[in-house]
CSV table of C-alpha atoms in Angstrom, one decimal:
chain,number,residue,atom,x,y,z
X,1250,MET,CA,-32.8,16.9,-24.7
X,1251,ASP,CA,-30.1,14.5,-23.7
X,1252,ARG,CA,-29.1,14.5,-20.1
X,1253,LYS,CA,-25.5,14.2,-19.0
X,1254,PRO,CA,-24.6,11.2,-16.8
X,1255,ALA,CA,-24.5,12.0,-13.1
X,1256,ARG,CA,-21.2,12.8,-11.5
X,1257,GLY,CA,-19.3,9.7,-10.5
X,1258,HIS,CA,-20.8,7.6,-13.3
X,1259,ARG,CA,-19.7,6.9,-16.9
X,1260,LEU,CA,-21.5,5.3,-19.8
X,1261,CYS,CA,-20.1,2.0,-21.0
X,1262,GLY,CA,-22.1,0.3,-23.8
X,1263,GLY,CA,-25.2,2.2,-22.7
X,1264,ARG,CA,-25.0,1.2,-19.1
X,1265,PRO,CA,-24.0,3.3,-16.1
X,1266,ALA,CA,-20.9,2.1,-14.3
X,1267,HIS,CA,-21.7,0.4,-11.0
X,1268,GLN,CA,-20.2,2.2,-8.0
X,1269,THR,CA,-17.8,0.1,-6.0
X,1270,PRO,CA,-17.3,0.8,-2.3
X,1271,ALA,CA,-13.8,2.2,-3.1
X,1272,ARG,CA,-15.2,4.5,-5.8
X,1273,GLU,CA,-18.0,5.8,-3.6
X,1274,TYR,CA,-15.5,6.5,-0.9
X,1275,LEU,CA,-13.2,8.3,-3.3
X,1276,VAL,CA,-15.9,10.3,-5.0
X,1277,THR,CA,-17.9,11.4,-2.0
X,1278,THR,CA,-15.3,12.0,0.7
X,1279,LYS,CA,-14.5,15.6,1.5
X,1280,LYS,CA,-11.4,14.8,3.5
X,1281,PRO,CA,-8.0,16.2,2.4
X,1282,ARG,CA,-5.9,14.0,0.2
X,1283,LYS,CA,-3.0,12.3,2.1
X,1284,ARG,CA,0.0,10.6,0.6
X,1285,LEU,CA,0.8,7.0,1.8
X,1286,GLY,CA,3.9,8.1,3.7
X,1287,GLU,CA,2.0,10.8,5.6
X,1288,LEU,CA,-0.7,8.3,6.6
X,1289,LEU,CA,1.9,5.8,7.8
X,1290,VAL,CA,3.7,8.4,9.9
X,1291,ASP,CA,0.4,9.6,11.3
X,1292,ALA,CA,-0.4,6.0,12.3
X,1293,GLY,CA,3.0,5.5,14.0
X,1294,LEU,CA,4.0,2.7,11.7
X,1295,ILE,CA,7.1,4.7,10.6
X,1296,ASP,CA,8.6,8.0,11.7
X,1297,ASP,CA,9.7,11.0,9.7
X,1298,TYR,CA,13.3,9.9,9.4
X,1299,GLN,CA,12.4,6.5,8.2
X,1300,LEU,CA,10.0,8.0,5.6
X,1301,ARG,CA,12.8,10.3,4.4
X,1302,SER,CA,15.2,7.3,4.1
X,1303,ALA,CA,12.6,5.4,2.0
X,1304,LEU,CA,12.0,8.4,-0.2
X,1305,SER,CA,15.7,8.9,-0.9
X,1306,HIS,CA,15.9,5.2,-1.7
X,1307,GLN,CA,12.9,5.5,-4.0
X,1308,GLN,CA,14.4,8.5,-5.8
X,1309,GLN,CA,17.6,6.6,-6.4
X,1310,TRP,CA,16.3,3.2,-7.3
X,1311,GLY,CA,12.7,3.8,-8.4
X,1312,GLY,CA,9.6,1.8,-7.5
X,1313,ARG,CA,6.6,2.5,-5.3
X,1314,LEU,CA,7.0,3.8,-1.8
X,1315,GLY,CA,5.3,0.8,-0.2
X,1316,LYS,CA,7.7,-1.6,-1.9
X,1317,ASN,CA,10.7,0.5,-0.8
X,1318,LEU,CA,9.5,0.5,2.8
X,1319,ILE,CA,9.2,-3.3,2.8
X,1320,GLU,CA,12.6,-3.9,1.1
X,1321,LEU,CA,14.3,-1.6,3.6
X,1322,GLY,CA,12.7,-3.5,6.5
X,1323,LEU,CA,11.0,-0.4,7.8
X,1324,VAL,CA,7.5,-2.0,7.7
X,1325,GLY,CA,6.4,-5.6,7.2
X,1326,GLU,CA,4.6,-6.6,4.1
X,1327,ARG,CA,1.6,-8.1,6.0
X,1328,GLU,CA,1.7,-5.1,8.4
X,1329,LEU,CA,1.4,-2.6,5.5
X,1330,VAL,CA,-1.4,-4.6,3.7
X,1331,ALA,CA,-3.4,-5.0,6.9
X,1332,PHE,CA,-3.1,-1.3,7.6
X,1333,LEU,CA,-4.4,-0.3,4.1
X,1334,ALA,CA,-7.2,-2.9,4.3
X,1335,LYS,CA,-8.3,-1.4,7.6
X,1336,HIS,CA,-8.1,2.1,6.3
X,1337,PHE,CA,-10.1,1.4,3.1
X,1338,ARG,CA,-12.4,-1.1,4.7
X,1339,LEU,CA,-11.5,-3.6,2.0
X,1340,PRO,CA,-10.4,-7.3,2.2
X,1341,ALA,CA,-6.8,-8.2,2.0
X,1342,VAL,CA,-5.5,-10.7,-0.5
X,1343,ASP,CA,-3.5,-13.8,0.4
X,1344,PHE,CA,-2.4,-15.3,-2.9
X,1345,SER,CA,-1.4,-18.5,-1.1
X,1346,ARG,CA,-5.1,-19.2,-0.4
X,1347,ILE,CA,-6.4,-19.1,-4.0
X,1348,GLN,CA,-5.6,-20.8,-7.3
X,1349,ILE,CA,-6.7,-18.4,-10.1
X,1350,THR,CA,-8.3,-20.2,-13.0
X,1351,PRO,CA,-7.4,-19.4,-16.7
X,1352,ASP,CA,-10.9,-18.0,-17.5
X,1353,VAL,CA,-10.5,-15.4,-14.7
X,1354,LEU,CA,-7.0,-14.5,-15.9
X,1355,ARG,CA,-8.2,-14.0,-19.4
X,1356,SER,CA,-10.8,-11.4,-18.3
X,1357,ILE,CA,-8.1,-8.7,-18.7
X,1358,SER,CA,-5.0,-8.7,-20.9
X,1359,PRO,CA,-1.5,-9.1,-19.4
X,1360,GLU,CA,-0.7,-5.6,-20.6
X,1361,LEU,CA,-3.6,-4.1,-18.7
X,1362,ALA,CA,-2.8,-6.1,-15.6
X,1363,ARG,CA,0.8,-4.8,-15.6
X,1364,LYS,CA,-0.3,-1.3,-16.4
X,1365,HIS,CA,-2.5,-1.0,-13.3
X,1366,HIS,CA,-0.6,-3.5,-11.2
X,1367,VAL,CA,-3.7,-5.7,-10.6
X,1368,VAL,CA,-4.6,-9.4,-10.6
X,1369,PRO,CA,-8.1,-10.7,-11.2
X,1370,LEU,CA,-9.1,-13.2,-8.5
X,1371,PHE,CA,-12.6,-14.6,-9.1
X,1372,PHE,CA,-16.0,-13.9,-10.6
X,1373,GLY,CA,-19.2,-13.4,-8.6
X,1374,GLU,CA,-22.7,-12.0,-8.7
X,1375,GLU,CA,-24.4,-9.7,-6.2
X,1376,ASP,CA,-28.0,-8.4,-6.5
X,1377,GLY,CA,-28.1,-9.7,-10.1
X,1378,LYS,CA,-25.0,-7.8,-11.1
X,1379,LYS,CA,-21.8,-9.6,-12.1
X,1380,PHE,CA,-18.5,-8.6,-10.5
X,1381,VAL,CA,-14.8,-9.5,-10.6
X,1382,ALA,CA,-12.7,-9.4,-7.4
X,1383,MET,CA,-9.5,-7.7,-8.2
X,1384,ALA,CA,-6.2,-7.6,-6.2
X,1385,MET,CA,-4.9,-4.0,-6.3
X,1386,SER,CA,-1.9,-2.3,-4.7
X,1387,ASN,CA,-3.6,1.1,-5.3
X,1388,PRO,CA,-7.4,0.8,-4.8
X,1389,THR,CA,-7.7,4.6,-5.1
X,1390,ASP,CA,-7.0,4.6,-8.8
X,1391,LEU,CA,-10.4,5.6,-10.3
X,1392,GLN,CA,-9.0,5.5,-13.9
X,1393,ALA,CA,-7.9,1.9,-13.3
X,1394,LEU,CA,-11.3,0.9,-12.0
X,1395,ASP,CA,-13.0,2.4,-15.0
X,1396,GLU,CA,-10.7,0.7,-17.5
X,1397,LEU,CA,-10.9,-2.6,-15.7
X,1398,GLU,CA,-14.7,-2.5,-15.6
X,1399,PHE,CA,-14.8,-1.6,-19.3
X,1400,ALA,CA,-12.5,-4.5,-20.1
X,1401,THR,CA,-14.3,-7.1,-18.1
X,1402,GLY,CA,-17.9,-5.9,-18.5
X,1403,ARG,CA,-18.2,-6.4,-14.7
X,1404,LYS,CA,-18.2,-4.3,-11.6
X,1405,VAL,CA,-14.8,-4.4,-10.0
X,1406,ARG,CA,-14.6,-5.2,-6.3
X,1407,PRO,CA,-11.1,-4.2,-5.1
X,1408,ALA,CA,-9.1,-6.1,-2.6
X,1409,VAL,CA,-5.8,-4.8,-1.2
X,1410,SER,CA,-2.4,-6.5,-1.8
X,1411,SER,CA,1.2,-5.4,-1.7
X,1412,ASP,CA,3.3,-4.4,-4.7
X,1413,ILE,CA,5.6,-7.3,-4.1
X,1414,ALA,CA,2.9,-9.9,-3.9
X,1415,ILE,CA,1.2,-8.6,-7.1
X,1416,GLU,CA,4.5,-8.6,-8.9
X,1417,GLN,CA,5.1,-12.2,-8.0
X,1418,ALA,CA,1.5,-13.2,-9.0
X,1419,LEU,CA,1.8,-11.4,-12.3
X,1420,ALA,CA,5.1,-13.2,-13.0
X,1421,TYR,CA,3.7,-16.6,-12.2
X,1422,TYR,CA,0.2,-16.3,-13.8
X,1423,TYR,CA,1.0,-14.2,-16.9
X,1424,GLU,CA,4.7,-15.0,-17.6
X,1425,ASN,CA,5.0,-18.6,-16.2
X,1426,GLN,CA,7.9,-17.5,-13.9
X,1427,GLY,CA,8.6,-18.4,-10.3
X,1428,ALA,CA,7.0,-20.9,-8.0
X,1429,SER,CA,3.3,-21.3,-7.5
X,1430,PRO,CA,2.1,-18.9,-4.9
X,1431,TRP,CA,-0.7,-21.1,-3.4
X,1432,ARG,CA,-0.5,-23.7,-0.7
X,1433,HIS,CA,-1.9,-27.2,-0.7
X,1434,ASP,CA,-5.3,-26.3,0.7
X,1435,ALA,CA,-5.9,-23.3,-1.5
X,1436,LYS,CA,-9.3,-22.9,-3.1
X,1437,SER,CA,-9.9,-22.7,-6.9
X,1438,SER,CA,-11.2,-19.3,-7.9
X,1439,ALA,CA,-14.1,-21.2,-9.5
X,1440,ASP,CA,-15.2,-22.1,-5.9
X,1441,MET,CA,-14.2,-18.7,-4.3
X,1442,SER,CA,-16.8,-16.2,-3.0
X,1443,TYR,CA,-16.5,-12.8,-1.5
X,1444,SER,CA,-17.3,-14.2,1.9
X,1445,ASP,CA,-14.4,-16.6,1.5
X,1446,LEU,CA,-12.1,-13.6,0.8
X,1447,ILE,CA,-13.4,-11.9,4.0
X,1448,ALA,CA,-12.7,-15.1,6.0
X,1449,THR,CA,-9.1,-15.2,4.7
X,1450,THR,CA,-8.8,-11.5,5.5
X,1451,ARG,CA,-9.5,-12.2,9.2
X,1452,GLU,CA,-6.7,-14.7,9.2
X,1453,TYR,CA,-4.4,-12.3,7.3
X,1454,LEU,CA,-5.1,-9.5,9.9
X,1455,LYS,CA,-4.5,-11.9,12.8
X,1456,ALA,CA,-1.1,-12.9,11.3
X,1457,ALA,CA,-0.2,-9.3,10.8
X,1458,ARG,CA,-1.1,-8.4,14.4
X,1459,ALA,CA,1.1,-11.3,15.6
X,1460,ALA,CA,4.0,-10.3,13.4
X,1461,ARG,CA,3.7,-6.7,14.6
X,1462,GLY,CA,3.7,-7.8,18.2
X,1463,GLN,CA,6.9,-9.8,17.8
X,1464,ALA,CA,8.5,-6.9,16.1
X,1465,GLY,CA,7.4,-4.6,18.9
X,1466,GLU,CA,9.0,-6.8,21.5
X,1467,ALA,CA,12.3,-6.7,19.7
X,1468,THR,CA,12.2,-2.8,19.4
X,1469,GLU,CA,10.8,-1.7,22.8
X,1470,THR,CA,13.2,1.3,22.9
X,1471,ARG,CA,12.1,2.6,19.5
X,1472,THR,CA,10.7,6.2,19.8
X,1473,ARG,CA,7.8,7.5,17.9
X,1474,PRO,CA,6.8,11.0,16.8
X,1475,ALA,CA,5.0,13.0,19.5
X,1476,GLU,CA,1.9,13.3,17.3
X,1477,THR,CA,1.4,9.5,16.9
X,1478,PRO,CA,-2.3,8.8,17.6
X,1479,PRO,CA,-2.5,7.0,21.0
X,1480,GLU,CA,-5.4,4.9,19.9
X,1481,PHE,CA,-3.5,3.1,17.1
X,1482,ALA,CA,-0.5,1.0,18.2
X,1483,GLY,CA,0.5,-0.4,14.8
X,1484,ALA,CA,-2.2,-2.9,14.1
X,1485,GLN,CA,-2.4,-4.0,17.7
X,1486,ARG,CA,-6.2,-3.2,17.9
X,1487,THR,CA,-8.6,-6.0,17.2
X,1488,ILE,CA,-10.0,-5.7,13.7
X,1489,ASP,CA,-13.0,-7.8,12.6
X,1490,MET,CA,-15.1,-8.1,9.5
X,1491,ASP,CA,-18.8,-7.4,9.5
X,1492,ASP,CA,-21.3,-9.3,7.4
X,1493,GLY,CA,-21.3,-6.7,4.7
X,1494,GLY,CA,-17.7,-7.3,3.8
X,1495,THR,CA,-16.2,-4.2,5.3
X,1496,LEU,CA,-13.8,-3.7,8.1
X,1497,ALA,CA,-15.5,-3.1,11.4
X,1498,GLY,CA,-13.7,-0.8,13.9
X,1499,ALA,CA,-11.8,1.1,11.3
X,1500,ASP,CA,-10.5,4.5,11.9
X,1501,GLU,CA,-12.7,7.5,11.3
X,1502,ASP,CA,-10.0,9.2,9.2
X,1503,ASP,CA,-11.4,9.0,5.7
X,1504,SER,CA,-8.5,10.9,4.1
X,1505,ILE,CA,-7.6,9.6,0.7
X,1506,VAL,CA,-4.2,7.9,0.3
X,1507,VAL,CA,-2.2,8.9,-2.8
X,1508,PHE,CA,0.1,6.2,-4.0
X,1509,GLY,CA,2.9,6.2,-6.6
X,1510,ALA,CA,6.4,7.4,-7.0
X,1511,ALA,CA,5.8,11.0,-8.2
X,1512,GLY,CA,3.5,12.2,-5.4
X,1513,GLU,CA,5.5,10.6,-2.6
X,1514,LYS,CA,8.7,12.6,-3.4
X,1515,LYS,CA,7.1,15.9,-2.4
X,1516,ILE,CA,6.8,15.2,1.3
X,1517,PRO,CA,9.2,17.4,3.3
X,1518,LEU,CA,10.1,17.0,6.9
X,1519,GLN,CA,8.7,19.6,9.3
X,1520,GLY,CA,10.9,22.6,9.5
X,1521,GLU,CA,13.4,21.3,6.9
X,1522,ASP,CA,14.5,22.8,3.7
X,1523,THR,CA,13.1,20.9,0.8
X,1524,GLY,CA,16.2,21.1,-1.4
X,1525,PHE,CA,17.5,17.8,-0.1
X,1526,ALA,CA,14.2,16.1,-0.8
X,1527,THR,CA,14.5,17.0,-4.5
X,1528,ASP,CA,18.2,16.2,-5.0
X,1529,PRO,CA,19.6,13.9,-2.3
X,1530,GLY,CA,22.4,12.6,-4.6
X,1531,PRO,CA,23.3,9.0,-5.1
X,1532,ILE,CA,23.3,6.6,-2.2
X,1533,SER,CA,24.5,3.1,-1.8
X,1534,PRO,CA,21.8,0.4,-1.8
X,1535,PRO,CA,21.1,-0.9,1.8
X,1536,ALA,CA,21.8,-4.4,2.8
X,1537,ALA,CA,18.8,-6.7,2.6
X,1538,PRO,CA,17.1,-7.3,6.0
X,1539,ALA,CA,17.1,-10.7,7.5
X,1540,PRO,CA,14.0,-12.7,6.4
X,1541,SER,CA,13.2,-13.9,9.9
X,1542,ALA,CA,12.5,-10.5,11.5
X,1543,ARG,CA,12.5,-6.7,10.9
X,1544,PRO,CA,15.7,-5.0,11.9
X,1545,SER,CA,15.6,-2.6,14.7
X,1546,ALA,CA,15.4,1.1,13.6
X,1547,PRO,CA,18.5,3.3,13.9
X,1548,SER,CA,18.4,6.0,16.5
X,1549,THR,CA,17.7,9.6,15.6
X,1550,ASP,CA,21.3,10.6,16.3
X,1551,ASP,CA,22.6,7.8,14.0
X,1552,VAL,CA,20.3,8.9,11.2
X,1553,LEU,CA,21.3,12.6,11.6
X,1554,ARG,CA,25.0,11.7,11.5
X,1555,ALA,CA,24.6,9.5,8.5
X,1556,LEU,CA,22.6,12.2,6.6
X,1557,ILE,CA,25.2,14.9,7.5
X,1558,GLY,CA,28.0,12.6,6.4
X,1559,LEU,CA,26.2,11.8,3.2
X,1560,LEU,CA,25.7,15.5,2.4
X,1561,ILE,CA,29.3,16.3,3.0
X,1562,ASP,CA,30.6,13.3,1.0
X,1563,LYS,CA,28.5,14.3,-2.0
X,1564,GLY,CA,29.6,17.9,-1.9
X,1565,ILE,CA,26.2,19.3,-1.1
X,1566,ILE,CA,27.5,21.1,2.0
X,1567,THR,CA,30.9,21.6,3.5
X,1568,ARG,CA,31.9,21.1,7.1
X,1569,GLU,CA,32.6,24.8,7.4
X,1570,GLU,CA,29.1,25.7,6.2
X,1571,LEU,CA,27.7,23.2,8.8
X,1572,ARG,CA,29.8,24.8,11.6
X,1573,GLN,CA,28.6,28.3,10.6
X,1574,ARG,CA,25.0,27.2,10.5
X,1575,LEU,CA,25.3,25.6,14.0
X,1576,ARG,CA,26.9,28.7,15.4
X,1577,SER,CA,24.2,30.9,14.0
X,1578,ASN,CA,21.5,28.7,15.6
């Protein structure tokens, strides 16, 4: 009698799919699922009001939450990638350090790369099993991992990158648009190994800590939610890579991060009616932040005044209704 494949495996041309660290983590963890915004608030990288601002911007203009947070200047690109790499114990991708060769790019179609927002980096072999390192903005996507392994015939070893960096890499490598992302001392993917990726990750995390420290000095008066974990100060902790290619000293919180536009829209603020979250009305696009530094966060009072003014301007509430609600409280 035929036996069914074990849970967490699939058959591909008669072979069981190799488990990647990310897949093992996602399949075996019993922790509750967390959305990206919740995770960032828990870590103190953003607060509830900044999350709501990014979600409103996302509802109006589309795109993934991570990209919206970066474009609004609420979190730095390196800071976000370093945090996700730390959380998933995966290496971070710096596209300036690698020149991807045509044979690697041809391992998946441009359509598949755009569908799952991924970029193949280099080929390797471990314990007699061939793998392809893959830059991903969402390493939790099990369907993407399965499709990529089927297309390449190799185990996929994910590495974390930002949506913005992947979009730029896709445009350059698959559409011949934009400037080359690599610098003069970048390695060819033909000479790249997983240990090289880990080494560049150390440098990436170091740069992210430095950027976070500079931003912290400029916003010393910024307040954080009371529940911010005291042991995490926004990537200020030292993060090293062990010999196995995973992040040492990573948090014990193994909650899954749920990425993407649809899921993120469902996060309400504590004690707040969720009607505004589903229909905030149109908003004006924010001014682009200065490239040299993150802008300081607005105060809570400023955010509340802006939100109330927006609700009144769009006819969602009236001033009289607001006065009555304040008197009743």
